[in-house]
Amino acid sequence: MRRKYHKFINKTKKKQMNKIKSILSVFLFGGLMVSCNSDSDDLGKNFFDGNSVAGNQVSYDLVAYNINNGDAVRADSYALQRATLGAFTEGQFGTQKSAYVTQVRLSQYAPNFGTNPVVDSVVLEIKPQYDATTKTVATTNVTHGGQAVKQTLTKYEAVKYGNPAAVMNIDVHEIADDLGAVGTERLSNSTVATSGAALGTKAFSGNVFAVGINKTSDNAALLTKEAGLRIPLNKNYFQTKIANKGGASELSNETNFINYFKGIKISVQENDGYLINFAPNEVTLTMYYRSGGKSNSFSFDLGSSNAHFSEISYTRSSTFNTVMANINSTSGDPLLYMQGMGGPGAGIKLNGAGISDLKRLYRDNGAAILSAKVRLYTDTNTWNNSYTKPVSFLVKKQGETDFITDLKTMLSNSNYSLVKAYSTSSNPAYYDIDITKTIKDIVEKEAEAKDLIINIGEYLTSNGNLVSEDYNNNVSSPYRAVFVGTDATNNNRPKLMVTYVTK
């Protein structure tokens, strides 16, 4: 999945320490900065004239607790930069299924299909994200249109989250419900996409194919198709529903057509397999037909002018349900369950003994904070597996809808990112969430120490700019993990790690 990047520089105000010149920080949206160093990232080492200062390092236990997001997230066109499809089951979080629902428009209204059109085939195509390094090419000599040609099939493996060896059967149905306007807000657990007529099924083994057909004689290209997943649909249905309706009022304008053909739903039959992702506005639907002795094609519009959304459902494990039913937001939970696509997040309390001690150091010793991070570890007892781990988090203050202070005050510097992920290909993985400015404001300016709310996902941009705190890709992030929570017996419990200097 392509990640979008946005950098920020934080020019920290000079305060009390005349020798400190400035602290430049960076935030990288959606980017993974994996470091070999597990300690401080040295933001405070070189801020004294002629000296290299490591500073004092302290760490404090944090109260961390689960947050139940109700298994729902905004999933309409506004939020859906990528759509997901598939199903996956594992023991901690249970079963997750994702379907894609979209309206369909005609590329041309009041179409003229000619005299007695006969539909030859109908193809729905989606373009899943794939791994380019898995490329294999097969070329065969065939006959096409009465001439010798070379057909080249280039195969790639789709990017999958779950059990990659599984085969899933993909179903396409007409829907019986009106999806409304493009701007209508819709949650992922909406139940407005009742399946109607079955339109097609395809067994999917996880591979996508690019197709090229070239003349044997001069290698001139006759057909080129980008890598995609092509699903054949029922040509008899489209013969009756579309081709035979040329000149009819149902196809005469947009309003009539949407009332006549409300859209399609793409889903999978299985409850276990994997999740794939694709760009919803790149889905295509083409009807191939013959009329007047000629071959023709007619395309449908499934792009951005249509309302569409991800329909995500869960069948939770008993373990998960027990955890969510016993959340302790006062003294913390021993394990933190975090999952994208509307799943749960975590809360971190900042108003504990650590903040009190930092205020004492500031008041009595003139301590200046150079770095402050929340560190989280995945739990090796419950999450010791090879599933792809999260690489970034969404972070905000409880009860607030704006970006945290750290994000709003940063511009650019490659030495800093809001979230750094470490050891994500092993167990445990761990994460540092840099909230230096937030902690400085609490300690030095008496800002309210609100809880941090953390969810899996990455912030998105529009035209290179941040839009809002809730504009993110949580809806399409299949990642999940169990993290160590507030557990005094576990050395990997959440910590606030601070580096400071004194006069």
Short mmCIF file of C-alpha atoms in Angstrom, two decimals:
data_model
loop_
_atom_site.label_atom_id
_atom_site.label_comp_id
_atom_site.label_asym_id
_atom_site.label_seq_id
_atom_site.Cartn_x
_atom_site.Cartn_y
_atom_site.Cartn_z
CA MET A 1 0.00 0.00 0.00
CA ARG A 2 1.47 3.25 -1.01
CA ARG A 3 2.16 5.43 1.94
CA LYS A 4 1.81 9.24 1.84
CA TYR A 5 4.46 11.31 3.56
CA HIS A 6 4.30 14.72 5.21
CA LYS A 7 7.17 16.27 7.19
CA PHE A 8 7.23 18.82 9.95
CA ILE A 9 9.92 20.84 11.90
CA ASN A 10 9.36 21.77 15.52
CA LYS A 11 11.32 24.92 16.49
CA THR A 12 11.23 24.57 20.25
CA LYS A 13 11.25 27.89 22.14
CA LYS A 14 14.34 28.77 24.14
CA LYS A 15 13.50 28.55 27.79
CA GLN A 16 15.77 28.93 30.84
CA MET A 17 18.82 27.43 29.14
CA ASN A 18 20.66 30.09 27.17
CA LYS A 19 23.13 27.60 25.80
CA ILE A 20 20.44 25.49 24.16
CA LYS A 21 20.21 26.79 20.61
CA SER A 22 17.17 24.99 19.18
CA ILE A 23 15.59 21.58 18.89
CA LEU A 24 14.55 20.56 15.42
CA SER A 25 12.11 17.72 15.11
CA VAL A 26 10.47 15.84 12.27
CA PHE A 27 7.18 14.03 11.70
CA LEU A 28 6.78 11.54 8.89
CA PHE A 29 3.16 10.72 8.08
CA GLY A 30 2.58 7.12 7.15
CA GLY A 31 6.30 6.45 6.94
CA LEU A 32 8.16 3.69 8.71
CA MET A 33 11.46 4.71 10.25
CA VAL A 34 13.04 1.53 11.63
CA SER A 35 16.14 2.13 13.72
CA CYS A 36 18.77 -0.24 15.02
CA ASN A 37 19.05 1.84 18.20
CA SER A 38 16.67 1.07 21.01
CA ASP A 39 17.65 4.06 23.16
CA SER A 40 17.13 7.79 22.88
CA ASP A 41 17.36 9.12 19.33
CA ASP A 42 19.96 11.70 20.44
CA LEU A 43 17.73 14.75 19.94
CA GLY A 44 19.34 16.40 22.95
CA LYS A 45 23.00 15.49 22.59
CA ASN A 46 24.47 18.41 20.73
CA PHE A 47 22.67 21.50 21.99
CA PHE A 48 25.50 22.90 24.11
CA ASP A 49 28.30 25.07 22.71
CA GLY A 50 31.38 22.90 22.28
CA ASN A 51 29.99 20.01 24.29
CA SER A 52 28.22 16.72 23.62
CA VAL A 53 25.61 16.14 26.31
CA ALA A 54 23.70 12.87 26.65
CA GLY A 55 21.37 14.20 29.32
CA ASN A 56 19.69 12.35 32.14
CA GLN A 57 17.38 9.49 31.22
CA VAL A 58 14.46 8.39 33.37
CA SER A 59 11.48 6.15 32.75
CA TYR A 60 8.10 5.93 34.44
CA ASP A 61 5.41 3.27 34.43
CA LEU A 62 2.20 4.24 32.64
CA VAL A 63 -1.41 3.24 33.11
CA ALA A 64 -2.66 1.82 29.79
CA TYR A 65 -6.10 0.47 29.04
CA ASN A 66 -8.19 -0.86 26.16
CA ILE A 67 -10.64 1.28 24.21
CA ASN A 68 -13.58 -0.43 22.53
CA ASN A 69 -14.33 1.40 19.28
CA GLY A 70 -17.48 -0.65 18.70
CA ASP A 71 -16.01 -2.43 15.67
CA ALA A 72 -17.07 0.49 13.50
CA VAL A 73 -15.26 3.20 11.56
CA ARG A 74 -16.26 5.68 8.88
CA ALA A 75 -16.10 3.71 5.64
CA ASP A 76 -17.71 5.79 2.88
CA SER A 77 -16.05 7.53 -0.06
CA TYR A 78 -14.57 10.28 2.13
CA ALA A 79 -12.51 7.79 4.13
CA LEU A 80 -11.98 5.05 1.58
CA GLN A 81 -8.68 5.70 -0.16
CA ARG A 82 -8.23 1.91 -0.25
CA ALA A 83 -10.91 -0.75 0.05
CA THR A 84 -10.43 -4.21 1.54
CA LEU A 85 -11.83 -7.59 0.54
CA GLY A 86 -11.57 -10.98 2.18
CA ALA A 87 -11.81 -12.84 5.47
CA PHE A 88 -9.35 -13.80 8.19
CA THR A 89 -9.68 -15.74 11.44
CA GLU A 90 -7.19 -16.04 14.31
CA GLY A 91 -7.53 -16.92 17.96
CA GLN A 92 -7.11 -13.58 19.72
CA PHE A 93 -9.33 -11.24 17.72
CA GLY A 94 -11.66 -13.76 16.06
CA THR A 95 -13.06 -13.56 12.51
CA GLN A 96 -13.04 -10.48 10.34
CA LYS A 97 -14.77 -10.20 6.96
CA SER A 98 -14.70 -7.29 4.55
CA ALA A 99 -16.89 -6.70 1.49
CA TYR A 100 -17.01 -3.80 -0.95
CA VAL A 101 -20.26 -2.12 -1.99
CA THR A 102 -20.62 0.47 -4.74
CA GLN A 103 -23.14 2.19 -6.95
CA VAL A 104 -22.85 1.80 -10.72
CA ARG A 105 -23.52 4.43 -13.35
CA LEU A 106 -23.59 4.26 -17.13
CA SER A 107 -20.69 5.80 -19.02
CA GLN A 108 -23.31 7.13 -21.46
CA TYR A 109 -27.03 7.52 -20.92
CA ALA A 110 -29.66 6.56 -23.51
CA PRO A 111 -27.04 4.28 -25.09
CA ASN A 112 -27.53 2.87 -28.58
CA PHE A 113 -26.47 -0.77 -28.65
CA GLY A 114 -27.55 -1.21 -32.27
CA THR A 115 -29.95 -3.76 -33.71
CA ASN A 116 -30.44 -6.98 -31.76
CA PRO A 117 -27.32 -6.69 -29.58
CA VAL A 118 -25.99 -9.96 -28.19
CA VAL A 119 -23.83 -9.91 -25.04
CA ASP A 120 -20.73 -12.07 -25.34
CA SER A 121 -19.24 -11.49 -21.90
CA VAL A 122 -19.14 -9.10 -18.96
CA VAL A 123 -16.01 -8.56 -16.86
CA LEU A 124 -15.62 -6.87 -13.49
CA GLU A 125 -12.02 -5.95 -12.70
CA ILE A 126 -10.35 -4.80 -9.50
CA LYS A 127 -6.67 -4.01 -9.11
CA PRO A 128 -5.35 -5.38 -5.81
CA GLN A 129 -2.05 -4.12 -4.47
CA TYR A 130 0.63 -6.62 -5.48
CA ASP A 131 4.25 -7.41 -4.73
CA ALA A 132 6.31 -6.49 -7.81
CA THR A 133 9.20 -8.69 -6.69
CA THR A 134 7.10 -11.82 -7.29
CA LYS A 135 6.89 -11.19 -11.05
CA THR A 136 6.84 -14.22 -13.37
CA VAL A 137 6.28 -14.05 -17.13
CA ALA A 138 4.85 -16.68 -19.52
CA THR A 139 4.60 -16.15 -23.30
CA THR A 140 2.67 -18.35 -25.71
CA ASN A 141 1.99 -18.24 -29.46
CA VAL A 142 -1.72 -18.19 -30.25
CA THR A 143 -4.15 -17.01 -32.89
CA HIS A 144 -6.12 -13.84 -32.28
CA GLY A 145 -8.53 -12.35 -34.79
CA GLY A 146 -7.25 -14.70 -37.47
CA GLN A 147 -3.59 -13.70 -37.10
CA ALA A 148 -0.57 -15.08 -35.28
CA VAL A 149 0.15 -13.31 -32.00
CA LYS A 150 2.23 -13.62 -28.86
CA GLN A 151 0.28 -13.61 -25.61
CA THR A 152 2.21 -12.59 -22.52
CA LEU A 153 0.85 -13.20 -19.03
CA THR A 154 2.73 -11.50 -16.21
CA LYS A 155 1.81 -12.88 -12.81
CA TYR A 156 2.21 -11.14 -9.45
CA GLU A 157 1.21 -12.16 -5.94
CA ALA A 158 -1.33 -9.86 -4.34
CA VAL A 159 -0.33 -8.34 -1.00
CA LYS A 160 -2.24 -10.36 1.59
CA TYR A 161 -2.79 -10.14 5.32
CA GLY A 162 -3.65 -13.48 6.92
CA ASN A 163 -3.11 -16.97 5.55
CA PRO A 164 -1.59 -16.36 2.09
CA ALA A 165 -1.93 -19.95 0.84
CA ALA A 166 -5.72 -19.94 1.05
CA VAL A 167 -8.05 -19.95 -1.96
CA MET A 168 -11.12 -17.76 -1.60
CA ASN A 169 -14.26 -17.66 -3.71
CA ILE A 170 -15.26 -14.12 -4.61
CA ASP A 171 -18.97 -13.44 -5.17
CA VAL A 172 -20.57 -10.50 -6.94
CA HIS A 173 -24.21 -9.65 -6.25
CA GLU A 174 -26.59 -6.94 -7.27
CA ILE A 175 -27.71 -4.98 -4.21
CA ALA A 176 -31.31 -4.20 -3.34
CA ASP A 177 -30.77 -1.03 -1.28
CA ASP A 178 -30.28 2.60 -2.20
CA LEU A 179 -26.82 3.80 -1.15
CA GLY A 180 -27.72 7.48 -1.22
CA ALA A 181 -25.43 10.34 -2.22
CA VAL A 182 -21.64 10.27 -2.42
CA GLY A 183 -21.29 12.57 0.61
CA THR A 184 -23.49 10.45 2.88
CA GLU A 185 -21.52 9.37 5.95
CA ARG A 186 -21.60 5.63 6.40
CA LEU A 187 -19.99 3.38 8.99
CA SER A 188 -18.33 0.06 8.25
CA ASN A 189 -21.03 -1.89 10.12
CA SER A 190 -23.86 -0.45 7.98
CA THR A 191 -26.49 -2.99 6.95
CA VAL A 192 -27.89 -1.26 3.87
CA ALA A 193 -26.42 -3.57 1.23
CA THR A 194 -28.86 -6.45 1.03
CA SER A 195 -27.65 -8.90 -1.60
CA GLY A 196 -29.92 -9.41 -4.58
CA ALA A 197 -29.30 -11.37 -7.76
CA ALA A 198 -26.05 -13.33 -7.98
CA LEU A 199 -23.96 -11.94 -10.84
CA GLY A 200 -20.78 -14.01 -10.76
CA THR A 201 -18.23 -16.04 -8.78
CA LYS A 202 -14.49 -16.56 -9.16
CA ALA A 203 -12.01 -18.69 -7.24
CA PHE A 204 -9.07 -16.49 -6.27
CA SER A 205 -5.72 -18.06 -5.40
CA GLY A 206 -4.06 -14.77 -4.62
CA ASN A 207 -2.46 -13.93 -7.98
CA VAL A 208 -3.13 -11.04 -10.35
CA PHE A 209 -2.22 -10.98 -14.03
CA ALA A 210 -1.17 -8.38 -16.57
CA VAL A 211 -1.97 -9.30 -20.18
CA GLY A 212 -0.24 -8.30 -23.39
CA ILE A 213 -1.07 -9.44 -26.95
CA ASN A 214 1.32 -8.48 -29.75
CA LYS A 215 1.47 -9.33 -33.43
CA THR A 216 4.03 -12.00 -34.20
CA SER A 217 4.99 -10.28 -37.45
CA ASP A 218 6.03 -6.83 -36.18
CA ASN A 219 5.39 -7.02 -32.42
CA ALA A 220 2.71 -4.31 -32.66
CA ALA A 221 0.56 -4.20 -29.51
CA LEU A 222 -3.01 -5.36 -29.99
CA LEU A 223 -4.05 -5.51 -26.33
CA THR A 224 -2.54 -4.36 -23.05
CA LYS A 225 -4.11 -4.93 -19.64
CA GLU A 226 -2.60 -3.84 -16.34
CA ALA A 227 -2.27 -6.37 -13.53
CA GLY A 228 -5.66 -7.08 -12.05
CA LEU A 229 -8.25 -9.57 -10.87
CA ARG A 230 -10.93 -10.16 -13.49
CA ILE A 231 -14.26 -11.68 -12.50
CA PRO A 232 -16.63 -12.91 -15.26
CA LEU A 233 -20.26 -11.96 -14.66
CA ASN A 234 -23.50 -13.50 -15.91
CA LYS A 235 -23.89 -12.37 -19.53
CA ASN A 236 -27.57 -13.42 -19.62
CA TYR A 237 -28.34 -11.10 -16.73
CA PHE A 238 -26.76 -8.16 -18.55
CA GLN A 239 -28.46 -9.16 -21.79
CA THR A 240 -31.82 -8.75 -20.06
CA LYS A 241 -30.94 -5.94 -17.66
CA ILE A 242 -28.93 -3.73 -20.02
CA ALA A 243 -28.59 -4.75 -23.68
CA ASN A 244 -32.30 -5.36 -24.21
CA LYS A 245 -33.11 -2.01 -22.61
CA GLY A 246 -31.57 0.21 -25.27
CA GLY A 247 -33.92 3.17 -25.70
CA ALA A 248 -35.86 2.35 -22.52
CA SER A 249 -36.49 4.95 -19.80
CA GLU A 250 -34.48 2.95 -17.23
CA LEU A 251 -31.28 3.81 -19.12
CA SER A 252 -32.27 7.32 -20.19
CA ASN A 253 -30.74 9.31 -17.32
CA GLU A 254 -28.72 8.96 -14.13
CA THR A 255 -31.60 9.12 -11.68
CA ASN A 256 -33.63 6.49 -13.50
CA PHE A 257 -30.66 4.17 -13.81
CA ILE A 258 -29.63 4.34 -10.14
CA ASN A 259 -33.19 3.52 -9.13
CA TYR A 260 -33.19 0.67 -11.65
CA PHE A 261 -29.75 -0.78 -10.86
CA LYS A 262 -28.70 0.22 -7.34
CA GLY A 263 -25.19 -1.21 -7.40
CA ILE A 264 -23.08 -4.27 -6.65
CA LYS A 265 -21.52 -5.99 -3.67
CA ILE A 266 -18.21 -7.88 -3.85
CA SER A 267 -17.63 -10.36 -1.03
CA VAL A 268 -16.02 -13.72 -0.24
CA GLN A 269 -17.68 -16.98 0.76
CA GLU A 270 -15.06 -18.14 3.24
CA ASN A 271 -14.58 -17.13 6.87
CA ASP A 272 -10.81 -17.65 6.87
CA GLY A 273 -8.18 -16.72 4.35
CA TYR A 274 -6.70 -13.26 3.94
CA LEU A 275 -7.49 -9.62 3.27
CA ILE A 276 -6.41 -7.80 0.11
CA ASN A 277 -6.73 -4.12 -0.70
CA PHE A 278 -7.42 -2.12 -3.85
CA ALA A 279 -8.24 1.40 -5.03
CA PRO A 280 -12.06 1.68 -5.17
CA ASN A 281 -12.11 4.31 -7.91
CA GLU A 282 -10.12 2.01 -10.22
CA VAL A 283 -12.74 -0.76 -10.29
CA THR A 284 -14.06 -1.28 -13.84
CA LEU A 285 -17.02 -3.09 -15.39
CA THR A 286 -17.20 -3.78 -19.14
CA MET A 287 -19.87 -5.43 -21.25
CA TYR A 288 -18.70 -6.96 -24.55
CA TYR A 289 -21.39 -7.48 -27.20
CA ARG A 290 -22.04 -7.97 -30.93
CA SER A 291 -24.40 -5.90 -33.02
CA GLY A 292 -24.71 -5.47 -36.79
CA GLY A 293 -21.91 -7.95 -37.37
CA LYS A 294 -19.44 -5.92 -35.30
CA SER A 295 -17.89 -6.45 -31.89
CA ASN A 296 -18.41 -3.64 -29.40
CA SER A 297 -17.90 -2.89 -25.75
CA PHE A 298 -19.73 -0.70 -23.25
CA SER A 299 -18.18 0.47 -19.99
CA PHE A 300 -19.90 1.29 -16.73
CA ASP A 301 -18.77 4.00 -14.32
CA LEU A 302 -17.73 2.70 -10.89
CA GLY A 303 -15.47 5.64 -10.04
CA SER A 304 -15.57 8.57 -7.65
CA SER A 305 -19.01 9.79 -8.77
CA ASN A 306 -20.54 6.75 -7.06
CA ALA A 307 -21.32 6.21 -3.39
CA HIS A 308 -19.34 3.25 -2.09
CA PHE A 309 -18.15 1.86 1.22
CA SER A 310 -16.45 -1.04 2.97
CA GLU A 311 -18.79 -3.37 4.83
CA ILE A 312 -16.81 -4.93 7.69
CA SER A 313 -18.16 -7.55 10.08
CA TYR A 314 -16.69 -9.38 13.07
CA THR A 315 -17.29 -12.61 14.92
CA ARG A 316 -15.20 -12.05 18.02
CA SER A 317 -13.37 -14.70 20.03
CA SER A 318 -14.43 -15.39 23.61
CA THR A 319 -11.03 -14.13 24.76
CA PHE A 320 -11.56 -10.82 23.00
CA ASN A 321 -15.09 -10.40 24.34
CA THR A 322 -13.88 -11.03 27.89
CA VAL A 323 -11.16 -8.39 27.53
CA MET A 324 -13.55 -5.79 26.14
CA ALA A 325 -16.13 -6.51 28.86
CA ASN A 326 -13.59 -5.87 31.63
CA ILE A 327 -11.78 -2.70 30.61
CA ASN A 328 -10.23 -0.91 33.58
CA SER A 329 -9.55 2.67 32.55
CA THR A 330 -8.58 3.61 36.12
CA SER A 331 -5.72 1.25 36.96
CA GLY A 332 -5.11 -0.21 33.50
CA ASP A 333 -5.38 -3.52 31.65
CA PRO A 334 -2.61 -6.17 31.58
CA LEU A 335 -2.99 -6.66 27.80
CA LEU A 336 -3.88 -4.15 25.12
CA TYR A 337 -5.79 -5.31 22.04
CA MET A 338 -5.29 -2.98 19.09
CA GLN A 339 -6.68 -3.52 15.59
CA GLY A 340 -7.36 -1.45 12.49
CA MET A 341 -10.57 -1.39 10.43
CA GLY A 342 -12.66 -0.14 13.33
CA GLY A 343 -11.21 -2.49 15.93
CA PRO A 344 -10.09 -1.47 19.41
CA GLY A 345 -7.40 1.00 20.41
CA ALA A 346 -5.61 1.93 23.62
CA GLY A 347 -5.63 4.76 26.12
CA ILE A 348 -2.51 6.00 27.94
CA LYS A 349 -2.76 8.08 31.12
CA LEU A 350 -0.21 10.88 31.39
CA ASN A 351 -1.27 12.32 34.77
CA GLY A 352 0.56 9.84 36.96
CA ALA A 353 3.61 9.83 39.25
CA GLY A 354 5.96 10.37 36.33
CA ILE A 355 4.50 13.78 35.50
CA SER A 356 4.62 14.77 39.16
CA ASP A 357 8.30 13.87 39.31
CA LEU A 358 9.10 15.75 36.10
CA LYS A 359 7.36 18.84 37.47
CA ARG A 360 9.48 18.55 40.61
CA LEU A 361 12.66 18.32 38.53
CA TYR A 362 11.57 21.34 36.51
CA ARG A 363 10.66 23.36 39.60
CA ASP A 364 13.62 22.46 41.81
CA ASN A 365 16.44 21.76 39.34
CA GLY A 366 15.49 23.79 36.28
CA ALA A 367 15.28 20.57 34.25
CA ALA A 368 14.57 21.00 30.53
CA ILE A 369 13.04 18.07 28.69
CA LEU A 370 14.83 17.14 25.47
CA SER A 371 12.89 14.01 24.58
CA ALA A 372 9.76 12.26 25.83
CA LYS A 373 8.39 9.04 24.39
CA VAL A 374 5.79 6.43 25.17
CA ARG A 375 7.19 2.95 24.56
CA LEU A 376 4.91 -0.03 23.83
CA TYR A 377 5.85 -3.69 23.29
CA THR A 378 3.90 -6.46 21.63
CA ASP A 379 3.14 -9.36 23.94
CA THR A 380 5.09 -12.54 23.16
CA ASN A 381 2.74 -14.82 25.09
CA THR A 382 -0.38 -14.02 23.06
CA TRP A 383 1.05 -12.54 19.84
CA ASN A 384 4.07 -14.65 18.89
CA ASN A 385 3.43 -15.09 15.18
CA SER A 386 4.56 -14.00 11.71
CA TYR A 387 1.59 -11.80 10.80
CA THR A 388 2.65 -8.41 9.50
CA LYS A 389 2.79 -6.01 12.43
CA PRO A 390 1.53 -2.43 12.50
CA VAL A 391 4.05 0.23 11.55
CA SER A 392 2.28 3.40 12.66
CA PHE A 393 -0.38 4.75 15.00
CA LEU A 394 -2.94 7.52 15.09
CA VAL A 395 -2.41 9.56 18.24
CA LYS A 396 -4.67 12.21 19.75
CA LYS A 397 -5.68 13.60 23.13
CA GLN A 398 -8.84 12.31 24.75
CA GLY A 399 -11.83 14.47 23.95
CA GLU A 400 -10.03 16.51 21.29
CA THR A 401 -10.60 16.49 17.53
CA ASP A 402 -7.46 18.35 16.46
CA PHE A 403 -3.93 17.02 15.96
CA ILE A 404 -1.78 16.79 19.07
CA THR A 405 0.54 19.74 19.70
CA ASP A 406 3.58 17.81 18.47
CA LEU A 407 2.10 17.49 14.98
CA LYS A 408 0.80 21.04 14.73
CA THR A 409 4.14 22.62 15.62
CA MET A 410 6.41 20.52 13.40
CA LEU A 411 7.62 21.21 9.88
CA SER A 412 10.56 19.01 8.86
CA ASN A 413 13.70 17.24 10.02
CA SER A 414 14.70 13.71 9.12
CA ASN A 415 15.86 12.81 12.65
CA TYR A 416 12.39 12.59 14.13
CA SER A 417 9.08 10.85 13.53
CA LEU A 418 5.94 10.67 15.61
CA VAL A 419 6.04 6.88 15.70
CA LYS A 420 9.10 4.71 15.28
CA ALA A 421 8.66 0.96 14.91
CA TYR A 422 11.41 -1.44 15.89
CA SER A 423 11.94 -5.18 15.34
CA THR A 424 8.64 -5.56 13.45
CA SER A 425 9.83 -8.78 11.80
CA SER A 426 10.50 -10.46 15.15
CA ASN A 427 8.86 -10.95 18.54
CA PRO A 428 8.47 -8.74 20.43
CA ALA A 429 8.22 -5.64 18.29
CA TYR A 430 8.21 -2.30 20.06
CA TYR A 431 7.19 1.26 19.30
CA ASP A 432 8.24 4.71 20.46
CA ILE A 433 5.63 7.47 20.27
CA ASP A 434 7.40 10.82 20.50
CA ILE A 435 5.32 13.34 22.46
CA THR A 436 8.11 15.67 23.56
CA LYS A 437 6.14 18.88 23.01
CA THR A 438 3.06 17.45 24.73
CA ILE A 439 5.06 16.50 27.84
CA LYS A 440 6.95 19.81 27.88
CA ASP A 441 3.67 21.70 27.82
CA ILE A 442 2.30 19.62 30.70
CA VAL A 443 5.44 20.02 32.82
CA GLU A 444 6.53 23.55 31.94
CA LYS A 445 3.23 25.27 31.08
CA GLU A 446 0.79 23.38 33.31
CA ALA A 447 -1.21 22.14 30.30
CA GLU A 448 -3.86 19.56 31.20
CA ALA A 449 -2.49 16.01 31.15
CA LYS A 450 -5.20 14.42 29.04
CA ASP A 451 -5.06 10.72 28.16
CA LEU A 452 -3.53 9.76 24.84
CA ILE A 453 -5.81 7.80 22.50
CA ILE A 454 -3.93 5.45 20.18
CA ASN A 455 -5.33 3.57 17.20
CA ILE A 456 -3.76 1.67 14.34
CA GLY A 457 -3.49 3.63 11.11
CA GLU A 458 -1.74 6.43 9.25
CA TYR A 459 -2.77 10.02 8.63
CA LEU A 460 -3.63 10.96 5.06
CA THR A 461 -3.09 14.13 3.08
CA SER A 462 -5.05 15.91 0.38
CA ASN A 463 -3.05 17.91 -2.16
CA GLY A 464 -0.04 17.45 0.07
CA ASN A 465 -1.71 18.91 3.15
CA LEU A 466 -3.20 17.42 6.28
CA VAL A 467 -6.98 17.56 6.26
CA SER A 468 -8.15 16.67 9.77
CA GLU A 469 -7.24 14.36 12.62
CA ASP A 470 -9.93 11.88 11.58
CA TYR A 471 -8.76 11.70 7.95
CA ASN A 472 -6.74 8.49 8.07
CA ASN A 473 -6.52 4.95 6.72
CA ASN A 474 -7.73 3.03 9.77
CA VAL A 475 -10.65 1.71 7.69
CA SER A 476 -8.26 -0.20 5.40
CA SER A 477 -5.49 -1.12 7.87
CA PRO A 478 -5.77 -4.90 8.46
CA TYR A 479 -3.05 -4.93 11.10
CA ARG A 480 -3.58 -5.93 14.67
CA ALA A 481 -1.48 -6.97 17.66
CA VAL A 482 -1.73 -7.65 21.37
CA PHE A 483 0.50 -5.35 23.40
CA VAL A 484 1.76 -5.53 26.96
CA GLY A 485 -0.38 -3.35 29.19
CA THR A 486 -0.16 -2.25 32.79
CA ASP A 487 1.37 -5.36 34.33
CA ALA A 488 3.91 -4.86 37.10
CA THR A 489 5.34 -8.36 36.52
CA ASN A 490 6.22 -7.71 32.86
CA ASN A 491 9.39 -5.77 32.08
CA ASN A 492 7.89 -4.72 28.74
CA ARG A 493 5.02 -2.79 30.33
CA PRO A 494 4.31 0.69 28.90
CA LYS A 495 6.81 3.37 29.86
CA LEU A 496 7.21 7.11 29.56
CA MET A 497 10.89 7.54 28.67
CA VAL A 498 12.30 11.03 29.20
CA THR A 499 15.67 12.62 28.52
CA TYR A 500 16.34 15.93 30.28
CA VAL A 501 19.20 18.27 31.19
CA THR A 502 19.67 20.64 34.10
CA LYS A 503 21.56 23.90 34.46
#
